[in-house]
Tab-separated table of C-alpha atoms and ligand atoms in Angstrom:
chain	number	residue	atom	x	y	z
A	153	UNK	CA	-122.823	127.386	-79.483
A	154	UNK	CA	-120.863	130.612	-80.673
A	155	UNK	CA	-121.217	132.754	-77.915
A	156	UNK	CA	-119.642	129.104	-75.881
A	157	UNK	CA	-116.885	129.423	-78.237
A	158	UNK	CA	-116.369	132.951	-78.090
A	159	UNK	CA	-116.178	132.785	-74.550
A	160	UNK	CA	-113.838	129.908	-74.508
A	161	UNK	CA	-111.621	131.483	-76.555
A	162	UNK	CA	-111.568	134.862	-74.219
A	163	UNK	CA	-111.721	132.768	-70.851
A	164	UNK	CA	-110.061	129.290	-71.451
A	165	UNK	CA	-111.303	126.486	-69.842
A	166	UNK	CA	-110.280	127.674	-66.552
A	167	UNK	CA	-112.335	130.848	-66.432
A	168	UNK	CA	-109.648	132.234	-63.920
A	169	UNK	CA	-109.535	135.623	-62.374
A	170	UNK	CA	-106.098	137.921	-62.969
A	171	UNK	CA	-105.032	136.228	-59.054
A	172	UNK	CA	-105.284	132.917	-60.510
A	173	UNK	CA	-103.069	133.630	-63.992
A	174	UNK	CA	-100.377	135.990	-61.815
A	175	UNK	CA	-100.182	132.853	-59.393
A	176	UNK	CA	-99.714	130.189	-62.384
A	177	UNK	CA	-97.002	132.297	-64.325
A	178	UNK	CA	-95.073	132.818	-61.267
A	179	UNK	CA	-94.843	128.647	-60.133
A	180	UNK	CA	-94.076	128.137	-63.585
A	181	UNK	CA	-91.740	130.521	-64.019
A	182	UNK	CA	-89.960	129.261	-61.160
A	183	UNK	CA	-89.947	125.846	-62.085
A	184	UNK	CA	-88.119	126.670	-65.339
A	185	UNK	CA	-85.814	128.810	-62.768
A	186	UNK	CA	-85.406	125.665	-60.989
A	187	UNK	CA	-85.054	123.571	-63.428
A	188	UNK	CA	-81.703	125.685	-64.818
A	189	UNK	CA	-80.085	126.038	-61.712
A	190	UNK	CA	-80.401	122.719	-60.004
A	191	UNK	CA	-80.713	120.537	-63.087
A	192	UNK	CA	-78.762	122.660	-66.353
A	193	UNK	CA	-76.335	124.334	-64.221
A	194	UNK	CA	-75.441	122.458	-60.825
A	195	UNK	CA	-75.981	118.927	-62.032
A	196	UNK	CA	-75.278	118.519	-65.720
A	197	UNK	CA	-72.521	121.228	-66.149
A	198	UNK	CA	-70.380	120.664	-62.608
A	199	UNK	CA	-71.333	117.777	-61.423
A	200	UNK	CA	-72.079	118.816	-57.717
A	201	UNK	CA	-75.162	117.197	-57.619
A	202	UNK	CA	-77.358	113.830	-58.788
A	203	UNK	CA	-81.078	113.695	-59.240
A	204	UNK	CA	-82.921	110.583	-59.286
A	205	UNK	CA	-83.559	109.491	-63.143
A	206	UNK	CA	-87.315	110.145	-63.069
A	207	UNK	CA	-87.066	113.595	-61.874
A	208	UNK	CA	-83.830	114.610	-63.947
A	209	UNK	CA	-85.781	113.503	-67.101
A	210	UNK	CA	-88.809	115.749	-65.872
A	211	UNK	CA	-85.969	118.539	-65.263
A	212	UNK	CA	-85.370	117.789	-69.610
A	213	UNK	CA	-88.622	117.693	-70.403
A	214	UNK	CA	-89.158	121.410	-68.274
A	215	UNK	CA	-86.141	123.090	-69.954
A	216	UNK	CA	-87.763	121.504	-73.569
A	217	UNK	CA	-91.440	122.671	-72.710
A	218	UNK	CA	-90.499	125.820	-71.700
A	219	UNK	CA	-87.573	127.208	-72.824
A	220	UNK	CA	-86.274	125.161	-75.952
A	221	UNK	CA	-83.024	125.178	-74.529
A	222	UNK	CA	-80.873	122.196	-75.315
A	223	UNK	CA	-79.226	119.809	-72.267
A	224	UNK	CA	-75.695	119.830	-74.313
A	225	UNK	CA	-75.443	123.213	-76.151
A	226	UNK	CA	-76.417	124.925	-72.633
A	227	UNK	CA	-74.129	123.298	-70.698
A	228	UNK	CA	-71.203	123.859	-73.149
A	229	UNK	CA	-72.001	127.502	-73.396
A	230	UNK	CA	-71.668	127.640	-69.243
A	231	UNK	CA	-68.223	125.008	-69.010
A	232	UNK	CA	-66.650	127.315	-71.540
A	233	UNK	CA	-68.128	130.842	-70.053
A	234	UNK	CA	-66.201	129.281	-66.421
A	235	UNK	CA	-63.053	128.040	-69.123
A	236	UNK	CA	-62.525	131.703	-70.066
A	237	UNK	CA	-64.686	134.165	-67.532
A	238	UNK	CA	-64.614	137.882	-68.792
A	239	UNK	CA	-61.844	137.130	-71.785
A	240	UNK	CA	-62.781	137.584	-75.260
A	241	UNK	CA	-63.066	134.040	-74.965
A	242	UNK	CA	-65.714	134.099	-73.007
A	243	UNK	CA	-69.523	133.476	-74.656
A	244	UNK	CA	-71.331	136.322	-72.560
A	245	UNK	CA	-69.051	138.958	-70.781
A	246	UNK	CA	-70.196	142.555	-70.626
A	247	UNK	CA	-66.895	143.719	-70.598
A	248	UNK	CA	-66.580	142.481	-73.581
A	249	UNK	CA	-70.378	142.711	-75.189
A	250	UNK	CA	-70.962	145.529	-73.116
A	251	UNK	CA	-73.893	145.598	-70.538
A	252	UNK	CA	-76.821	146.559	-72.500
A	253	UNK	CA	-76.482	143.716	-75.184
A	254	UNK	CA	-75.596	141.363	-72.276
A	255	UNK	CA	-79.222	142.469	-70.347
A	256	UNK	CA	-81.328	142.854	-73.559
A	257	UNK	CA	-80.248	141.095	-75.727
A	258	UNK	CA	-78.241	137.709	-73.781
A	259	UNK	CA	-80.275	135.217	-75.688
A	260	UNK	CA	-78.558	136.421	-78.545
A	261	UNK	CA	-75.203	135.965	-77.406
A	262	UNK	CA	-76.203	132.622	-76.361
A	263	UNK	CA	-77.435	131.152	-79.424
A	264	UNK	CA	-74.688	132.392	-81.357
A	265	UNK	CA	-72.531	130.494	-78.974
A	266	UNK	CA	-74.025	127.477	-78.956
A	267	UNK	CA	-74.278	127.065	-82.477
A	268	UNK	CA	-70.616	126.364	-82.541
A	269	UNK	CA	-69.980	122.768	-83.417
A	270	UNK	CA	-66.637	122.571	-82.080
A	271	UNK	CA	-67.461	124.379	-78.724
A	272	UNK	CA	-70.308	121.926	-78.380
A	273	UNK	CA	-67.837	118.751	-78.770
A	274	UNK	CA	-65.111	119.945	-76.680
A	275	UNK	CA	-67.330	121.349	-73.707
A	276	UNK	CA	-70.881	119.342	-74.089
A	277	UNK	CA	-69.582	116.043	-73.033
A	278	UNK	CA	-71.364	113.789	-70.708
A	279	UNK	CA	-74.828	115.370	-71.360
A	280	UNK	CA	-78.189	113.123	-72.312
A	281	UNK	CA	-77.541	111.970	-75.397
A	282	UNK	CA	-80.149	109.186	-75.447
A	283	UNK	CA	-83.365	109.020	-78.370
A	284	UNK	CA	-85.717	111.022	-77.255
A	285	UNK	CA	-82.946	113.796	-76.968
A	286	UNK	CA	-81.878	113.084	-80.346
A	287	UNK	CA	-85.082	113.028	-81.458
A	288	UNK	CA	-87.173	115.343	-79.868
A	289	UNK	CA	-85.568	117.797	-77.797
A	290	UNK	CA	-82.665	118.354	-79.600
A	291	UNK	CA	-83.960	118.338	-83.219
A	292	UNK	CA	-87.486	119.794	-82.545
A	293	UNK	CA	-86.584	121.912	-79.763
A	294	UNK	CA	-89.040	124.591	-80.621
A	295	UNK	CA	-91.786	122.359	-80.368
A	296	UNK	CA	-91.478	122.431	-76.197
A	297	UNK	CA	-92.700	126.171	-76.329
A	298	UNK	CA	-94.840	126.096	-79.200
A	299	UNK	CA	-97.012	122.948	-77.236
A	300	UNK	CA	-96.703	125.463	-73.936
A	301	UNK	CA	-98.951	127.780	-76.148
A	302	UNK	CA	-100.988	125.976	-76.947
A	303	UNK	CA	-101.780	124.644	-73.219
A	304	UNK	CA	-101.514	128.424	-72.335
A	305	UNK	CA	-104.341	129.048	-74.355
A	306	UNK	CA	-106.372	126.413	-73.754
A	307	UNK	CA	-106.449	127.043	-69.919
A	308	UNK	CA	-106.452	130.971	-70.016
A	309	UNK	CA	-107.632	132.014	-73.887
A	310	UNK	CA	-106.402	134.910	-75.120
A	311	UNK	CA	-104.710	135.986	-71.554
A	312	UNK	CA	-103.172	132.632	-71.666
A	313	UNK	CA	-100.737	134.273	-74.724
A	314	UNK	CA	-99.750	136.914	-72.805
A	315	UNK	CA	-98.732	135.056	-69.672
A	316	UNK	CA	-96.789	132.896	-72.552
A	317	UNK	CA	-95.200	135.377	-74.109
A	318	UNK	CA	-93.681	136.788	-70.420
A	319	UNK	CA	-92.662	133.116	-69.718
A	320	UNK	CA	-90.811	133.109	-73.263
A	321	UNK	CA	-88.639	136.133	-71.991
A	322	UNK	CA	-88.570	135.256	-68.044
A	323	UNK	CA	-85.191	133.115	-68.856
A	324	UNK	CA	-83.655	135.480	-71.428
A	325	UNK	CA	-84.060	138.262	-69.092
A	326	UNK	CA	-83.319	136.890	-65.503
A	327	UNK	CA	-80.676	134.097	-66.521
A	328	UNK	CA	-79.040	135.435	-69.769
A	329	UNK	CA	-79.157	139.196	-68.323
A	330	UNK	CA	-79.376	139.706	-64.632
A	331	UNK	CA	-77.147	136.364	-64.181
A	332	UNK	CA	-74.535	136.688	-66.794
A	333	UNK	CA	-74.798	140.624	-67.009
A	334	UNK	CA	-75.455	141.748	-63.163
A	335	UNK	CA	-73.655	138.905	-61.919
A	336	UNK	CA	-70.431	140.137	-64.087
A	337	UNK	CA	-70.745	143.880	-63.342
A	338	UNK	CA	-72.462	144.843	-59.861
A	339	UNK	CA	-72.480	143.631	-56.799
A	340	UNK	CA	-70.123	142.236	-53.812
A	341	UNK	CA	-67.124	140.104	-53.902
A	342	UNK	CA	-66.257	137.587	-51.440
A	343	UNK	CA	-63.676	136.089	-53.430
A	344	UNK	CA	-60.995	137.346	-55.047
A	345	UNK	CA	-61.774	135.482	-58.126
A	346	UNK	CA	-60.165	135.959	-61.809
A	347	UNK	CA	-62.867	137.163	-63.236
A	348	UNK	CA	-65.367	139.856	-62.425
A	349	UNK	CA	-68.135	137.940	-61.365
A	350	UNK	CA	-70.286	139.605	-58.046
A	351	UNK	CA	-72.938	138.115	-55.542
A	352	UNK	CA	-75.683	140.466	-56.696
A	353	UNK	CA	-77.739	139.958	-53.256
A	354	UNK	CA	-77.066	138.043	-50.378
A	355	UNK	CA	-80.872	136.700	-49.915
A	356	UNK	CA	-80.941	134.357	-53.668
A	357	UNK	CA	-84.736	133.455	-53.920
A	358	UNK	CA	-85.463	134.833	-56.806
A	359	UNK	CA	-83.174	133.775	-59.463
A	360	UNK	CA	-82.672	130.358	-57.678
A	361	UNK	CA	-79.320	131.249	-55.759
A	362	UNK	CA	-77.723	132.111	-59.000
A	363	UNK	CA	-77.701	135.698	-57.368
A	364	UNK	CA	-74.126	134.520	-55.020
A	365	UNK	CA	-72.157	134.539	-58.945
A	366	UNK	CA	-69.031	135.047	-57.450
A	367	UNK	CA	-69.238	132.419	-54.200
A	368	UNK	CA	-70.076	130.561	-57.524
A	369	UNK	CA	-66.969	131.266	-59.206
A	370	UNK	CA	-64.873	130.563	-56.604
A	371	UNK	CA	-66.531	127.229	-56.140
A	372	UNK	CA	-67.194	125.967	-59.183
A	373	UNK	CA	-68.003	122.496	-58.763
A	374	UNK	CA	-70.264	123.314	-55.077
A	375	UNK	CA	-73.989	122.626	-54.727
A	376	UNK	CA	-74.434	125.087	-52.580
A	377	UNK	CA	-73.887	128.328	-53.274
A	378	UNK	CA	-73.836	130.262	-50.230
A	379	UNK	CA	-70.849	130.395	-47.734
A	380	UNK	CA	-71.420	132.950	-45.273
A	381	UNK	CA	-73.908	133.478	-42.376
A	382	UNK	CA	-76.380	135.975	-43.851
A	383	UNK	CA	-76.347	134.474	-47.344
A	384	UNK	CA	-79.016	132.598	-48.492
A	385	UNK	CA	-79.090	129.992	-52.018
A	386	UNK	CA	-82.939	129.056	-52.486
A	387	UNK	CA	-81.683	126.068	-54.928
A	388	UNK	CA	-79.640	124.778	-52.114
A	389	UNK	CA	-82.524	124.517	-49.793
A	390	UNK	CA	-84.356	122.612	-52.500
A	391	UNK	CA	-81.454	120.243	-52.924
A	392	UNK	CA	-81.447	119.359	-49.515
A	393	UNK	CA	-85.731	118.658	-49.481
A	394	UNK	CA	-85.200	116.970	-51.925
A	395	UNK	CA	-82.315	115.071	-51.285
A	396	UNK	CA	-84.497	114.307	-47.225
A	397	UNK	CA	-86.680	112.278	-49.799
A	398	UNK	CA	-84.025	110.146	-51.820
A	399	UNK	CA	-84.162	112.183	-55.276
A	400	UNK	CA	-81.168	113.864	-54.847
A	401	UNK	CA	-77.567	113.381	-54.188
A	402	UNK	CA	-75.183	115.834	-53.133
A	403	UNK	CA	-72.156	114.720	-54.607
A	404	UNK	CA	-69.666	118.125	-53.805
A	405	UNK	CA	-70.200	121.404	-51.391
A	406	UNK	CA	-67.626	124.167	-50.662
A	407	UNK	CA	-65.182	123.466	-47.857
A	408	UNK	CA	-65.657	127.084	-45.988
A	409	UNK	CA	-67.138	127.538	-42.412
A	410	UNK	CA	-70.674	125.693	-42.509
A	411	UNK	CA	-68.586	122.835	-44.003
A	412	UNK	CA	-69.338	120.328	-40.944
A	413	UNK	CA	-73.302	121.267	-42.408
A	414	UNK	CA	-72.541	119.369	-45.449
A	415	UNK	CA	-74.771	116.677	-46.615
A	416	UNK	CA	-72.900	113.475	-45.805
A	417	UNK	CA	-72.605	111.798	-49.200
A	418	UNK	CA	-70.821	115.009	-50.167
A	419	UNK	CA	-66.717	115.715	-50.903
A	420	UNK	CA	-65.597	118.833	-49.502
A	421	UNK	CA	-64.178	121.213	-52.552
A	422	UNK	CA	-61.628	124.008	-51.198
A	423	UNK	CA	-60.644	127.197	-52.536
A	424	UNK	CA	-58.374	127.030	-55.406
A	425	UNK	CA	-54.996	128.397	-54.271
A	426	UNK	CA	-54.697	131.123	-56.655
A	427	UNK	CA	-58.376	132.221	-55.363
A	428	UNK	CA	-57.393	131.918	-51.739
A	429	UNK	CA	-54.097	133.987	-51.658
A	430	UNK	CA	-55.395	136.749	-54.175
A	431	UNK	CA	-58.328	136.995	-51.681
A	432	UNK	CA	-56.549	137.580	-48.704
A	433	UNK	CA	-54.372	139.829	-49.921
A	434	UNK	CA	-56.981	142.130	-51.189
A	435	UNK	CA	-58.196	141.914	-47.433
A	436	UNK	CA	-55.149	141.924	-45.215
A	437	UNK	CA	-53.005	144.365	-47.482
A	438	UNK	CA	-54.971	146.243	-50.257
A	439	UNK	CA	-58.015	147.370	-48.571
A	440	UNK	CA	-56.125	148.466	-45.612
A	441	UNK	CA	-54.004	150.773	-47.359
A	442	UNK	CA	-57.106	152.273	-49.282
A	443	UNK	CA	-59.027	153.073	-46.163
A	444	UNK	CA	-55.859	154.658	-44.789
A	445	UNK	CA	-55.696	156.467	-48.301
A	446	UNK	CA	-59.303	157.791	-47.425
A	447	UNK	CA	-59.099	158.275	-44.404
A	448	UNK	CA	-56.044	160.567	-44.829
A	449	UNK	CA	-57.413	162.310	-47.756
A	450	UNK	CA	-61.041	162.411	-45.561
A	451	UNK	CA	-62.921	161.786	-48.727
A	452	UNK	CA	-62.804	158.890	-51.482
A	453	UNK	CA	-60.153	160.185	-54.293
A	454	UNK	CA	-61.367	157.432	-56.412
A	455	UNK	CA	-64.175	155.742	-57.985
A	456	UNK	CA	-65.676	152.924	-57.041
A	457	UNK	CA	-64.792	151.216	-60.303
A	458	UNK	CA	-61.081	152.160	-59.848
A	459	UNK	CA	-60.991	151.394	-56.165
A	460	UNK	CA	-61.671	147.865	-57.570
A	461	UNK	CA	-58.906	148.103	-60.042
A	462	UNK	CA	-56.746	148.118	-57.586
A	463	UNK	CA	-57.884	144.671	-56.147
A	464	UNK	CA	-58.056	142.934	-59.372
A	465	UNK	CA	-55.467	144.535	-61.160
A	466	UNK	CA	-57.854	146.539	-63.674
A	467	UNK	CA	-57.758	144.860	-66.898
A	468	UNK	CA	-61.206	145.474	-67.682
A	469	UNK	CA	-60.559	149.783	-67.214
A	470	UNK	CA	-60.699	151.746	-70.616
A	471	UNK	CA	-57.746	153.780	-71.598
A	472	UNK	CA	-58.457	156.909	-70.056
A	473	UNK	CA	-59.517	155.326	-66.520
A	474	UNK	CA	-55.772	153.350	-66.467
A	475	UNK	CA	-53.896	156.636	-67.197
A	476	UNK	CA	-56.072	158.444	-64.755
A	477	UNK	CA	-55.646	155.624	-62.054
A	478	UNK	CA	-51.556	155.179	-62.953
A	479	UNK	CA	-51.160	158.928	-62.005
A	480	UNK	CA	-52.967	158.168	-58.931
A	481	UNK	CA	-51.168	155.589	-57.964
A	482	UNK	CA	-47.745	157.238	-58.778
A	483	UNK	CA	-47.955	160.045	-56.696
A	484	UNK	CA	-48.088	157.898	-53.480
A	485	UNK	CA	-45.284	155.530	-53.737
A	486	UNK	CA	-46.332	152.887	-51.172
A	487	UNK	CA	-49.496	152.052	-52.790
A	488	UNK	CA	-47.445	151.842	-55.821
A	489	UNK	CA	-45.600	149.180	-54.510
A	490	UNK	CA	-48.373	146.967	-53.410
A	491	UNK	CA	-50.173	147.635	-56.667
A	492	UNK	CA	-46.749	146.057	-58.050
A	493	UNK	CA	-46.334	143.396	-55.600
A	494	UNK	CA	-49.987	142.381	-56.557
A	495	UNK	CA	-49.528	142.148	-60.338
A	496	UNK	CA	-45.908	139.746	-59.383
A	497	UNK	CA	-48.141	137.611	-56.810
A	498	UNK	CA	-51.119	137.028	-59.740
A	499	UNK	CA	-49.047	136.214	-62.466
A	500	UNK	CA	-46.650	133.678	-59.820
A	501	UNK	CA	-50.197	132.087	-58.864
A	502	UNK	CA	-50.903	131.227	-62.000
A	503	UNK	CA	-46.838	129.331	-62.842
A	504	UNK	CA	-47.712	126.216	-63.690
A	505	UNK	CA	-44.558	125.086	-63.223
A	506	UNK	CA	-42.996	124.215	-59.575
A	507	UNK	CA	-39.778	124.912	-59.568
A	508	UNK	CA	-40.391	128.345	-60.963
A	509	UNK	CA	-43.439	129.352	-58.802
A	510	UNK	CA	-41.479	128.417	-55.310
A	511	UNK	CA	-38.224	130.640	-57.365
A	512	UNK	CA	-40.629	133.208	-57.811
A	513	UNK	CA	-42.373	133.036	-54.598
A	514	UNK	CA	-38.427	133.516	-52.891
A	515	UNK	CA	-38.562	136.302	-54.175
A	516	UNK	CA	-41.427	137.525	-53.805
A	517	UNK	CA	-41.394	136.999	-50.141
A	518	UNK	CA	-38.034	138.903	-50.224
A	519	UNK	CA	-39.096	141.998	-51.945
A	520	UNK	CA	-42.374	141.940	-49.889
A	521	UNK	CA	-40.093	142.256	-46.575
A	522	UNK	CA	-37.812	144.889	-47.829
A	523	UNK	CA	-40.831	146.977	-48.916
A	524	UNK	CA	-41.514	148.803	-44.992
A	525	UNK	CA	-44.715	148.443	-45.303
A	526	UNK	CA	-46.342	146.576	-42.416
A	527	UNK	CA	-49.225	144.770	-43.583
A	528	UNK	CA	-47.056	143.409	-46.854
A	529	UNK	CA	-44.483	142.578	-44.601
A	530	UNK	CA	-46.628	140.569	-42.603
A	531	UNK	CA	-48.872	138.693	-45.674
A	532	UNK	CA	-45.244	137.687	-46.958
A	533	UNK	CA	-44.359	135.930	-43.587
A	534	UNK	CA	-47.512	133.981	-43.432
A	535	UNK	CA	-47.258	133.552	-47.023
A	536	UNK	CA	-44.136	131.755	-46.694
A	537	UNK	CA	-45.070	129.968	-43.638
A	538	UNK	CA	-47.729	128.425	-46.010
A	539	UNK	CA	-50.143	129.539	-43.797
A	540	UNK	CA	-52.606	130.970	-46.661
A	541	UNK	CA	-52.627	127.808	-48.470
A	542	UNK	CA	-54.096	125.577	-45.956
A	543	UNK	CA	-56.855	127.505	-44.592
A	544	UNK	CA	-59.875	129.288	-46.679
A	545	UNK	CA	-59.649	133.168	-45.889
A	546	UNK	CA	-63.839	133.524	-45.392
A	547	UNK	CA	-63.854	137.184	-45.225
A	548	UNK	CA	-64.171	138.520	-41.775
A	549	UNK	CA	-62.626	135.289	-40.386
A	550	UNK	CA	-59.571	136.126	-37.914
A	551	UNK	CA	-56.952	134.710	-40.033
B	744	LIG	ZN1	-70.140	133.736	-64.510
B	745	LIG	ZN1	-71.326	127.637	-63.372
């Protein structure tokens, strides 16, 4: 009788090999992955997509079993992170926390966050607010993970704690670090967004798609998160399965160049304006006049870090970095000028007012034309021609 117990206690009541456990952790681990992406983040915080009420519940009672994360504070935390994106504003940027904290210690920054009662009210709306959220998974939220242990053991024994314990930091790590950390600092831009945010890797499997941050950015409110050919968003594949099979609803998908792919119940969401024209002129003016930089220098004078100051304007560089990239950009007076030109297009983008963004924009256009410079010339005729604001610049597309 106490060697039985002993051994259930080492072996569970599974008895299963180290293939067995490894398999296990990683379908539940991506389950929970699912269940943020699709459910947390695409569905309850944007909108851009509806589950069926049986399996949206089972998405709450995932994110309760197995992470103790709450519908309403996680969603705020994310509406207000897009609200103010690499500000001090903003709940989780490294460039403000700093990298380390954002990948070590995320979890942190998130519970601090969303233990703001006012943040909560002003970005949590229109999250489950029914009983058993009142009751359960919102005020005994930490009984989700504590049950999960108590399964974990009772499958695996003692082994079962320690694939617990790596399930307890799989979402700290891969969603509040590599996500909001990675996806903030490193990677490729396809959008010229306001922020800093990066596609970490084109192929998103492992993190659920989150991995395209800034195709994200740029389209907010789209299911689907990739937009070019060799880009791939896992979660949108599962979206579409599962919308074959009537428990999903695609409700809003980024108007790029697959846009005639869209699911059929969905609106088509374009580029924001700002987004659109920053974009292309980081590819039809800025980049061309770095590479012609480089290649007249034949070698890279700068950085990488500062070569991407000079598409996003560089308010993230430290003091010494701005001095040393201002005396670069000084002593060659053309780049100077689209540098300038740059900042006075941003902050026009961004007039809220009418009257004084097409006064602005007249001016811009004439300042762009009397510069001599080719490329600027050219971006400020099909600027004016309002050729950039009808038509999404996907970069490499001919436009
Ligand atoms: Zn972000
Ligand atoms: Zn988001």
């Amino acid at each position: 009788m106490f060697d039985r117990l002993l051994n259930l206690a080492a072996h569970g009541l599974l008895d299963a090999g180290i293939g067995t456990m490894l398999l296990y952790l990683l379908v539940m681990t991506q389950l929970t992955i699912f269940t943020v992406t699709l459910y947390l983040h695409r569905s309850q915080t944007h909108r851009s997509v509806d589950f069926h009420p049986v399996l949206a519940h089972a998405f709450r009672f995932w994110s309760w079993l197995t992470t103790s994360m709450v519908t309403r504070e996680w969603v705020a935390v994310h509406r207000k992170h897009h609200a103010h994106a690499d500000t001090e504003h903003d709940p989780h940027s490294p460039y403000i926390a700093g990298i380390h904290t954002l990948l070590w210690k995320g979890t942190e920054l998130y519970t601090k966050a969303s233990q703001d009662p006012r943040m909560l009210a002003i970005y949590g709306r229109g999250t489950p607010d029914d009983w058993i959220e009142r009751h359960v998974y919102t005020r005994h939220s930490n009984w989700g993970p504590t049950l999960l242990a108590v399964i974990s053991l009772a499958l695996f024994g003692v082994g079962g704690m320690a694939i617990w314990a790596v399930q307890m930091m799989w979402i700290p790590f891969w969603a509040a670090g590599v996500v909001n950390g990675i996806g903030h600092w490193w990677g490729y831009r396809n959008f010229e967004t306001p922020d800093k945010s990066a596609n970490v890797m084109p192929l998103a499997i492992w993190v659920g798609g989150e991995e395209l941050h800034n195709n994200h950015h740029a389209f907010p409110s789209s299911a689907k998160f990739s937009v070019r050919r060799f880009e791939f968003d896992l979660g949108w594949l599962v979206i579409q399965m599962l919308a074959a099979v009537g428990l999903a609803r695609v409700r809003r998908v980024a108007l790029v160049g697959q846009a005639r792919m869209a699911h059929r119940t969905a609106r088509l969401v374009p580029l924001a304006p700002r987004v659109k024209v920053m974009t292309a002129f980081f590819r039809k003016v800025t980049l061309p006049a770095v590479k012609e930089e480089i290649r007249r220098s034949k070698s890279s004078p700068l950085s990488v870090r500062l070569h991407r100051a000079l598409a996003d304007g560089g308010r993230w560089l430290s003091a010494d970095e701005r001095a040393h990239l201002n005396a670069w950009i000084d002593a060659r007076p053309y780049l100077r000028t689209i540098c300038h030109q740059r900042t006075q297009l941003a902050a026009l983008m961004e007039t809220r007012n009418a009257d004084h963004a097409a006064a602005a924009l007249t001016l811009w256009v004439k300042a762009a034309q009397a510069s001599g410079i080719g490329s600027l010339q050219q971006f400020a005729v099909s600027l004016s021609e309002g050729m950039l604001m009808h038509r999404a610049p996907l970069p490499g597309s001919p436009d």
